PDB file of C-alpha atoms and ligand atoms in Angstrom:
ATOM      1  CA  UNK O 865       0.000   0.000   0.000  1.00  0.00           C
ATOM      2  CA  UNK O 866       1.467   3.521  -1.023  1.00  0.00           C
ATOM      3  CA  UNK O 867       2.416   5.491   2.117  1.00  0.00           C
ATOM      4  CA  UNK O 868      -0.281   8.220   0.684  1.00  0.00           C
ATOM      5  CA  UNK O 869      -3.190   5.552   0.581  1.00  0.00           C
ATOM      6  CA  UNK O 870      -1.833   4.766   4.412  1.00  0.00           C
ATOM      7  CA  UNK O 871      -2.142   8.551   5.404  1.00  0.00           C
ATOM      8  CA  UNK O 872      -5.699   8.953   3.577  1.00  0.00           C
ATOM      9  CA  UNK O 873      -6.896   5.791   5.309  1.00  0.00           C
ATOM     10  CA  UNK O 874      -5.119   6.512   9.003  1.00  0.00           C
ATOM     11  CA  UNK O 875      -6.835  10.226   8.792  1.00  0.00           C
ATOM     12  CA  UNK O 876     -10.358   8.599   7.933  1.00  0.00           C
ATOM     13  CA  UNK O 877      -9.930   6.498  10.266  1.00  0.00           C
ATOM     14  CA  UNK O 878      -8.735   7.699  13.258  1.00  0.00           C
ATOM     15  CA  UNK O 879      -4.850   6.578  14.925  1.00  0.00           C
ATOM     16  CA  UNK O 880      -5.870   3.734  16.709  1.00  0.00           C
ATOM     17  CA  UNK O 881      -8.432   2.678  14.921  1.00  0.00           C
ATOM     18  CA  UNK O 882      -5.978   2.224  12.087  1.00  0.00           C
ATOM     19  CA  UNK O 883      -2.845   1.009  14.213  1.00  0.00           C
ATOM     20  CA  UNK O 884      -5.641  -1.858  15.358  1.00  0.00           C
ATOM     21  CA  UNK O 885      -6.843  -2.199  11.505  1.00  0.00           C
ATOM     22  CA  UNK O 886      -2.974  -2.226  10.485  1.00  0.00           C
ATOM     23  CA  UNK O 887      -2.033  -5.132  13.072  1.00  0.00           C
ATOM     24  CA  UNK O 888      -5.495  -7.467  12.309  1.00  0.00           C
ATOM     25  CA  UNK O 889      -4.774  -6.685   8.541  1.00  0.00           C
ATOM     26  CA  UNK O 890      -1.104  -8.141   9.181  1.00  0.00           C
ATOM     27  CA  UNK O 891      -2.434 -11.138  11.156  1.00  0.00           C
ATOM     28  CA  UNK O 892      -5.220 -11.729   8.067  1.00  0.00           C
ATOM     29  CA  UNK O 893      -2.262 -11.516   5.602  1.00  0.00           C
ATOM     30  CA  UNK O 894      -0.197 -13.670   7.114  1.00  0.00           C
ATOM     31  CA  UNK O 895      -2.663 -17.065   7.144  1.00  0.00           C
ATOM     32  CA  UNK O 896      -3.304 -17.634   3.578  1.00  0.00           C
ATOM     33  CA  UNK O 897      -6.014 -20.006   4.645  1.00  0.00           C
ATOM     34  CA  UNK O 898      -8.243 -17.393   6.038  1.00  0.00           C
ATOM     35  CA  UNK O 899      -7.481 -15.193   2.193  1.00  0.00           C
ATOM     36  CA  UNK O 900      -8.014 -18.543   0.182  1.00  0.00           C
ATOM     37  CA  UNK O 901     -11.598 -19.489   2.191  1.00  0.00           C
ATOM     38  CA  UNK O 902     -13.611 -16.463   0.739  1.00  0.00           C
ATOM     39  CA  UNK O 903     -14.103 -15.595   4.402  1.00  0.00           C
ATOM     40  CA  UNK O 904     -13.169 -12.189   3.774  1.00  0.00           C
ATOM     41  CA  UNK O 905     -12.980  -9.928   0.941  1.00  0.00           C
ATOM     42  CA  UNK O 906     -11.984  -6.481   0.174  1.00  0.00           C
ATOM     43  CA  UNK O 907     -13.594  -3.578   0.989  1.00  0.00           C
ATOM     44  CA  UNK O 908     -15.702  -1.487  -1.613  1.00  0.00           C
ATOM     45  CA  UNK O 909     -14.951   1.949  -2.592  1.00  0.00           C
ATOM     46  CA  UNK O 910     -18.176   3.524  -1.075  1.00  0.00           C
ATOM     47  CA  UNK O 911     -17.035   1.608   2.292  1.00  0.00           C
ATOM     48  CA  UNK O 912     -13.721   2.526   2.389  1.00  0.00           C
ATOM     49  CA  UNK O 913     -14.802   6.402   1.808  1.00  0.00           C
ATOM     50  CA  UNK O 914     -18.176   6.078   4.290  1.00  0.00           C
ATOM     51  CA  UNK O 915     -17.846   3.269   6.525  1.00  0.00           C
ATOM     52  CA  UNK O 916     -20.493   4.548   8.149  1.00  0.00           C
ATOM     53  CA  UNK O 917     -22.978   5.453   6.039  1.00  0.00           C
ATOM     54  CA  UNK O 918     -25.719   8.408   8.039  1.00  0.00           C
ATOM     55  CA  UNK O 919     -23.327   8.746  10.495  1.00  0.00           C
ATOM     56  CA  UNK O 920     -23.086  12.560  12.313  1.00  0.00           C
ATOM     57  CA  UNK O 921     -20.213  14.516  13.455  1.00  0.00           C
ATOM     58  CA  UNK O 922     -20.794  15.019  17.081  1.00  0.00           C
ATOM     59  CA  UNK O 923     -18.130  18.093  19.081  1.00  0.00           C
ATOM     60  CA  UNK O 924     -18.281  16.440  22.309  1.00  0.00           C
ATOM     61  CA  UNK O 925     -15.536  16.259  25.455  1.00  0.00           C
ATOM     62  CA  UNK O 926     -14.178  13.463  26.933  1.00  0.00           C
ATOM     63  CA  UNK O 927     -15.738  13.177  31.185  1.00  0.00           C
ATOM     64  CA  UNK O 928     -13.281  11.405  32.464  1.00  0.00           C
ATOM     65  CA  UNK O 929     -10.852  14.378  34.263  1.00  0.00           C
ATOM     66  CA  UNK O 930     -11.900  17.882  34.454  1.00  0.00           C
ATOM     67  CA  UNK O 931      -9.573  19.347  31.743  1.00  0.00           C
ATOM     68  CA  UNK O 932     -12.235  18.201  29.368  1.00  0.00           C
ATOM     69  CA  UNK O 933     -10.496  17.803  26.285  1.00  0.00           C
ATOM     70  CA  UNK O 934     -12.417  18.156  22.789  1.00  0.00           C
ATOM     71  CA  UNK O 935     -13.788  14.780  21.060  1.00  0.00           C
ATOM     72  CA  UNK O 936     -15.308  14.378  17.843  1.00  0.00           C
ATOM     73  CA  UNK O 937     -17.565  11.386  18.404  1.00  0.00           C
ATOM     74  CA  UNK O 938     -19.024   9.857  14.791  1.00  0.00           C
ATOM     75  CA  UNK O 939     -22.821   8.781  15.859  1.00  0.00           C
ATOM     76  CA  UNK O 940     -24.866   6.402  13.546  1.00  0.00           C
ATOM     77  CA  UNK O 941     -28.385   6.177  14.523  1.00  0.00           C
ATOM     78  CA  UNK O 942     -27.940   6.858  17.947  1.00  0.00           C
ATOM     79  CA  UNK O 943     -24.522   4.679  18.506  1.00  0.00           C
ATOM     80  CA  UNK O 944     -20.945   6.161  19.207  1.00  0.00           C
ATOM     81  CA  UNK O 945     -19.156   4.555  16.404  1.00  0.00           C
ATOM     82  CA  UNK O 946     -15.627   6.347  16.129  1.00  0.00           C
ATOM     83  CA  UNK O 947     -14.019   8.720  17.403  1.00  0.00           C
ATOM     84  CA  UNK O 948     -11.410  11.598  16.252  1.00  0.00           C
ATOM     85  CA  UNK O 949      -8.974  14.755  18.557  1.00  0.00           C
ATOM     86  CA  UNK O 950     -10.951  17.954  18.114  1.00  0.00           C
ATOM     87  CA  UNK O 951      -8.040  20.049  16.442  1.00  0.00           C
ATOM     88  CA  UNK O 952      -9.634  23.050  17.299  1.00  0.00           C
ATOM     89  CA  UNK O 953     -10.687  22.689  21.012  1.00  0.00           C
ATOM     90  CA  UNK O 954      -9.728  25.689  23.222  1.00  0.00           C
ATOM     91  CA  UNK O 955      -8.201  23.235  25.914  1.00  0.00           C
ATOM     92  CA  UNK O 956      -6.373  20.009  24.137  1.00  0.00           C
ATOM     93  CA  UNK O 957      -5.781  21.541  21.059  1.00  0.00           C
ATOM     94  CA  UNK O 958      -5.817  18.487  18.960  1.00  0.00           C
ATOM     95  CA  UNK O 959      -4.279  16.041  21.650  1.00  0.00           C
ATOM     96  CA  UNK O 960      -5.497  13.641  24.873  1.00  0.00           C
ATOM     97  CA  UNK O 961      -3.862  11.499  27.249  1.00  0.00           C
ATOM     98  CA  UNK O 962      -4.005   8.231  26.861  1.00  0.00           C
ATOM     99  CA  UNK O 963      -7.421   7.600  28.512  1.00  0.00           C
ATOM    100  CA  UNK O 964      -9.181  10.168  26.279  1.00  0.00           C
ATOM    101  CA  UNK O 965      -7.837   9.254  22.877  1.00  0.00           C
ATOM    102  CA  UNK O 966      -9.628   5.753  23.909  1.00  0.00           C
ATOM    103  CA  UNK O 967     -12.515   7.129  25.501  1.00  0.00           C
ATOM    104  CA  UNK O 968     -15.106   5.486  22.809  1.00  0.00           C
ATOM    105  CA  UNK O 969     -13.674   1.974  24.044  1.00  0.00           C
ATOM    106  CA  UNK O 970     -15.228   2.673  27.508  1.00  0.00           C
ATOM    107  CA  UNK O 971     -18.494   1.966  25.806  1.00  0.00           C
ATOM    108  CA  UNK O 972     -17.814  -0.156  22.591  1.00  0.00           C
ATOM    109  CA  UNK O 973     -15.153  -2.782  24.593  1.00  0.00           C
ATOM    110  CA  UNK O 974     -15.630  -6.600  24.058  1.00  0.00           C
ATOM    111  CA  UNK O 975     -14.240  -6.302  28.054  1.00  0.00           C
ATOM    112  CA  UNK O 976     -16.521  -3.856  29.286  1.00  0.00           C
ATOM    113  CA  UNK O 977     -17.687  -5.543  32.396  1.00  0.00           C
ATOM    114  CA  UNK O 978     -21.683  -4.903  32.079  1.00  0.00           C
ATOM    115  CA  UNK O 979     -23.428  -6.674  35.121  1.00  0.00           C
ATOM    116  CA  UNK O 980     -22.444  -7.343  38.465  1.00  0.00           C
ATOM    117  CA  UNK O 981     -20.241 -10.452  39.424  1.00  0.00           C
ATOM    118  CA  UNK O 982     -19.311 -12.225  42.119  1.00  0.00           C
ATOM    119  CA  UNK O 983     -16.524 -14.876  43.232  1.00  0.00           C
ATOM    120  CA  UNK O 984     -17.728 -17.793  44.225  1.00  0.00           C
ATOM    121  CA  UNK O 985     -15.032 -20.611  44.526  1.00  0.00           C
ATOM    122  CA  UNK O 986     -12.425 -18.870  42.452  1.00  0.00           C
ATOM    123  CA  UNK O 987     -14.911 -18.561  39.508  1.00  0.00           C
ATOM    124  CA  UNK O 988     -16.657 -14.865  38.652  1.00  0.00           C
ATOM    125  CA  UNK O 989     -20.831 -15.932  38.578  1.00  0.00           C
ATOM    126  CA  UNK O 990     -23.034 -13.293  36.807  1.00  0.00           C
ATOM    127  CA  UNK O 991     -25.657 -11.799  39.664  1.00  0.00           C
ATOM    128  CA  UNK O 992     -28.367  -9.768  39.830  1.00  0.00           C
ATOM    129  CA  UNK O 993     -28.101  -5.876  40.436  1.00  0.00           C
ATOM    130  CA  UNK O 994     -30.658  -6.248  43.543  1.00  0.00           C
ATOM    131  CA  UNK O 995     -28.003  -9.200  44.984  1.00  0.00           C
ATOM    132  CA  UNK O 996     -25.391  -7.504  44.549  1.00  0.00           C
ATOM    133  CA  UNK O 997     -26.727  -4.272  45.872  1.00  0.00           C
ATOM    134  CA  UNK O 998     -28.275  -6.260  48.967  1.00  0.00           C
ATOM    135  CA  UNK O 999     -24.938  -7.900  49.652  1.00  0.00           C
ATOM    136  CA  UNK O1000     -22.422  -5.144  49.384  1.00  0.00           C
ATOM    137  CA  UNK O1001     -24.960  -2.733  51.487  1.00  0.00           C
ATOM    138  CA  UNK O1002     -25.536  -5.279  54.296  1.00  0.00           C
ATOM    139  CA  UNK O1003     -21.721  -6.252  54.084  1.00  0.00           C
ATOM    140  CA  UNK O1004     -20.954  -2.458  54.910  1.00  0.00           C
ATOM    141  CA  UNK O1005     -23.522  -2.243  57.348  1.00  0.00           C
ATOM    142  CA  UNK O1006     -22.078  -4.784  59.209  1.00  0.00           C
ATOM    143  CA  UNK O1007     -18.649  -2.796  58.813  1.00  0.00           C
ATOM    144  CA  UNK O1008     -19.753   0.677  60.039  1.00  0.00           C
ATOM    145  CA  UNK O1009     -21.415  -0.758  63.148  1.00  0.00           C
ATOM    146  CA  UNK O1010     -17.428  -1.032  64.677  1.00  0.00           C
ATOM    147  CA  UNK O1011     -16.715   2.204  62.916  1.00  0.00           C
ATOM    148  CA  UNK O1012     -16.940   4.574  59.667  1.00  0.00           C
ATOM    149  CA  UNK O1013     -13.474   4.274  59.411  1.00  0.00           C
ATOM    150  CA  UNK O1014     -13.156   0.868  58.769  1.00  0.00           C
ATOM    151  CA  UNK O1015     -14.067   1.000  55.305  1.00  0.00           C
ATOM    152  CA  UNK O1016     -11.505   3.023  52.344  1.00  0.00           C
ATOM    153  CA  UNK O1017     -13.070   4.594  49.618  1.00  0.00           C
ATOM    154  CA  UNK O1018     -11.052   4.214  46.406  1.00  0.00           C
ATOM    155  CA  UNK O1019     -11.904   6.608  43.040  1.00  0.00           C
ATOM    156  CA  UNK O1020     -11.186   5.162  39.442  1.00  0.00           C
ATOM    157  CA  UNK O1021      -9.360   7.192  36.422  1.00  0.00           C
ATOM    158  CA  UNK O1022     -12.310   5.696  34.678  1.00  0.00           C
ATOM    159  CA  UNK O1023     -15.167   7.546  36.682  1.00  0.00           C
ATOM    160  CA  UNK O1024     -16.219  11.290  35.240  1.00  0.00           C
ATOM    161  CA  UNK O1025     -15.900  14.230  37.210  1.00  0.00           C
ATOM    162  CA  UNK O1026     -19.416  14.207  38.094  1.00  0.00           C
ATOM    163  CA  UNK O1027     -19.401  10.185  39.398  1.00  0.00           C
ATOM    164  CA  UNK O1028     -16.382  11.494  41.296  1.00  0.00           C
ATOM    165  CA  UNK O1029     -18.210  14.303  42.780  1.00  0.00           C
ATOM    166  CA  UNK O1030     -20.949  11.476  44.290  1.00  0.00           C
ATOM    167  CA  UNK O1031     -18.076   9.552  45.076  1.00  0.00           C
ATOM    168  CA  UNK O1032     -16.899  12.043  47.439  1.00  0.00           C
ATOM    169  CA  UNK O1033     -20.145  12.925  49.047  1.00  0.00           C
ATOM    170  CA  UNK O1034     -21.131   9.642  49.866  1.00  0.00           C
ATOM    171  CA  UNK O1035     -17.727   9.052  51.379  1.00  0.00           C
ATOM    172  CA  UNK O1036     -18.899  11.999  53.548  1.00  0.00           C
ATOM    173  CA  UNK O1037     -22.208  10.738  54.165  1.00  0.00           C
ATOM    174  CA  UNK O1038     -20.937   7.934  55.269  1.00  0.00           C
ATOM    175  CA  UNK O1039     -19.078   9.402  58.063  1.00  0.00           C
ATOM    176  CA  UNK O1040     -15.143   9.156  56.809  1.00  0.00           C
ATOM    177  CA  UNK O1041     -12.095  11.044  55.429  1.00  0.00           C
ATOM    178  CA  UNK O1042     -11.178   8.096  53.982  1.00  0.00           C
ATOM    179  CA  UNK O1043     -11.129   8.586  50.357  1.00  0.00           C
ATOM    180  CA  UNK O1044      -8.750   8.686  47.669  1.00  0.00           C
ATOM    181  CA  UNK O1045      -7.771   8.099  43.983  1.00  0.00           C
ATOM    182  CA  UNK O1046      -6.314   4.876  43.018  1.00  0.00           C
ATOM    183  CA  UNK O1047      -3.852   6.913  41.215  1.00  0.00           C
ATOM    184  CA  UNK O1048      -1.829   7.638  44.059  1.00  0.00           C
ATOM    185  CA  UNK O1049      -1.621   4.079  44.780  1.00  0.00           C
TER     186      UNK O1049
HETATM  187  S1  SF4 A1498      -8.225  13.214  27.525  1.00  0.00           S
HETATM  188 FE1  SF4 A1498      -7.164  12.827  29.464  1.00  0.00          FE
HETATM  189  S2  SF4 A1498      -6.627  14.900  30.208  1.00  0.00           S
HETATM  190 FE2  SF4 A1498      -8.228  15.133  28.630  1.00  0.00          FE
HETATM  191  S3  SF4 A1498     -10.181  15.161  29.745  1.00  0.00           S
HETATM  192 FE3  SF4 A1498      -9.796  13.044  29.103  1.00  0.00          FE
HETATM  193  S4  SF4 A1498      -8.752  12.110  30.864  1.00  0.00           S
HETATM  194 FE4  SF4 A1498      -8.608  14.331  31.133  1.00  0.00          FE
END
């Protein structure tokens, strides 16, 4: 591929959307069996110019630290499909760190974990959002009764600003100073 069809195609598609398209297109390349099967087959010119066909450009800002970076999110009918730097955003300026330029994965992730679990004999068991809401409270019940302080509240990288503010008040509510960011760990 020319390096000019690999800047046209790493520009549509965003960095590391293209770094991940780059490495899957090496690993297709290099078993001819996959190629040979008719299992895949190239991509047409209308898809390769509009994989998305519909989709909006959406200026947008990524809630996971207060700088608040810019993000242009790409929706099609209602779904966050890609995502691109805002160049022009007063704050960023075209750039993120390294958990905003990924920000879209926090929703689109094969790993994203999306109901409770629990461990029961070394094995994670999917649970209800009433057990595990029943559990957990009565487990920290049982906790405060010997004192507030005997529980440690500990913030994620991955919660917004505003889930951080709630974070904090409950920590408050619940009658500690113990509260920090896992960062600092
Ligand atoms: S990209 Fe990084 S610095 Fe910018 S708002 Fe998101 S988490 Fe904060």
């Amino acid at each position: 591929m020319s390096k000019d069809m690999l800047d046209k195609l790493s520009l549509r598609t965003g960095r590391r959307s293209f770094l991940k398209m780059a490495a899957l297109g090496g690993a297709v390349a290099g078993t001819s069996l996959v190629a040979s099967s008719g299992a895949v087959r190239d991509a047409t010119e209308e898809e390769v110019k509009d994989p998305f066909p519909g989709s909006k450009l959406v200026k947008t800002v990524c809630t996971t630290c207060s700088v608040g970076c810019g993000i242009i999110a790409e929706v099609q009918n209602g779904v966050w499909v890609r995502q691109e730097v805002a160049q022009d955003h007063p704050f960023s300026q075209g750039s993120h760190c390294a958990k905003g330029i990924d920000s879209i994965d926090t929703v689109k992730s094969a790993k994203r974990v999306k109901h409770p679990l629990k461990k029961v004999d070394g094995k994670w068991q999917r649970i209800s959002w009433d057990q595990a809401i029943n559990e957990i409270g009565d487990k920290m019940l049982e906790l405060r009764k010997e004192s507030p302080d005997t529980a440690m509240f500990l913030g994620s990288a991955k919660i917004s600003t505003e889930q951080s503010y709630y974070f904090r008040k409950f920590a408050a509510m619940w009658g500690t100073n113990n509260i920090d960011h896992q960062a600092r760990i």
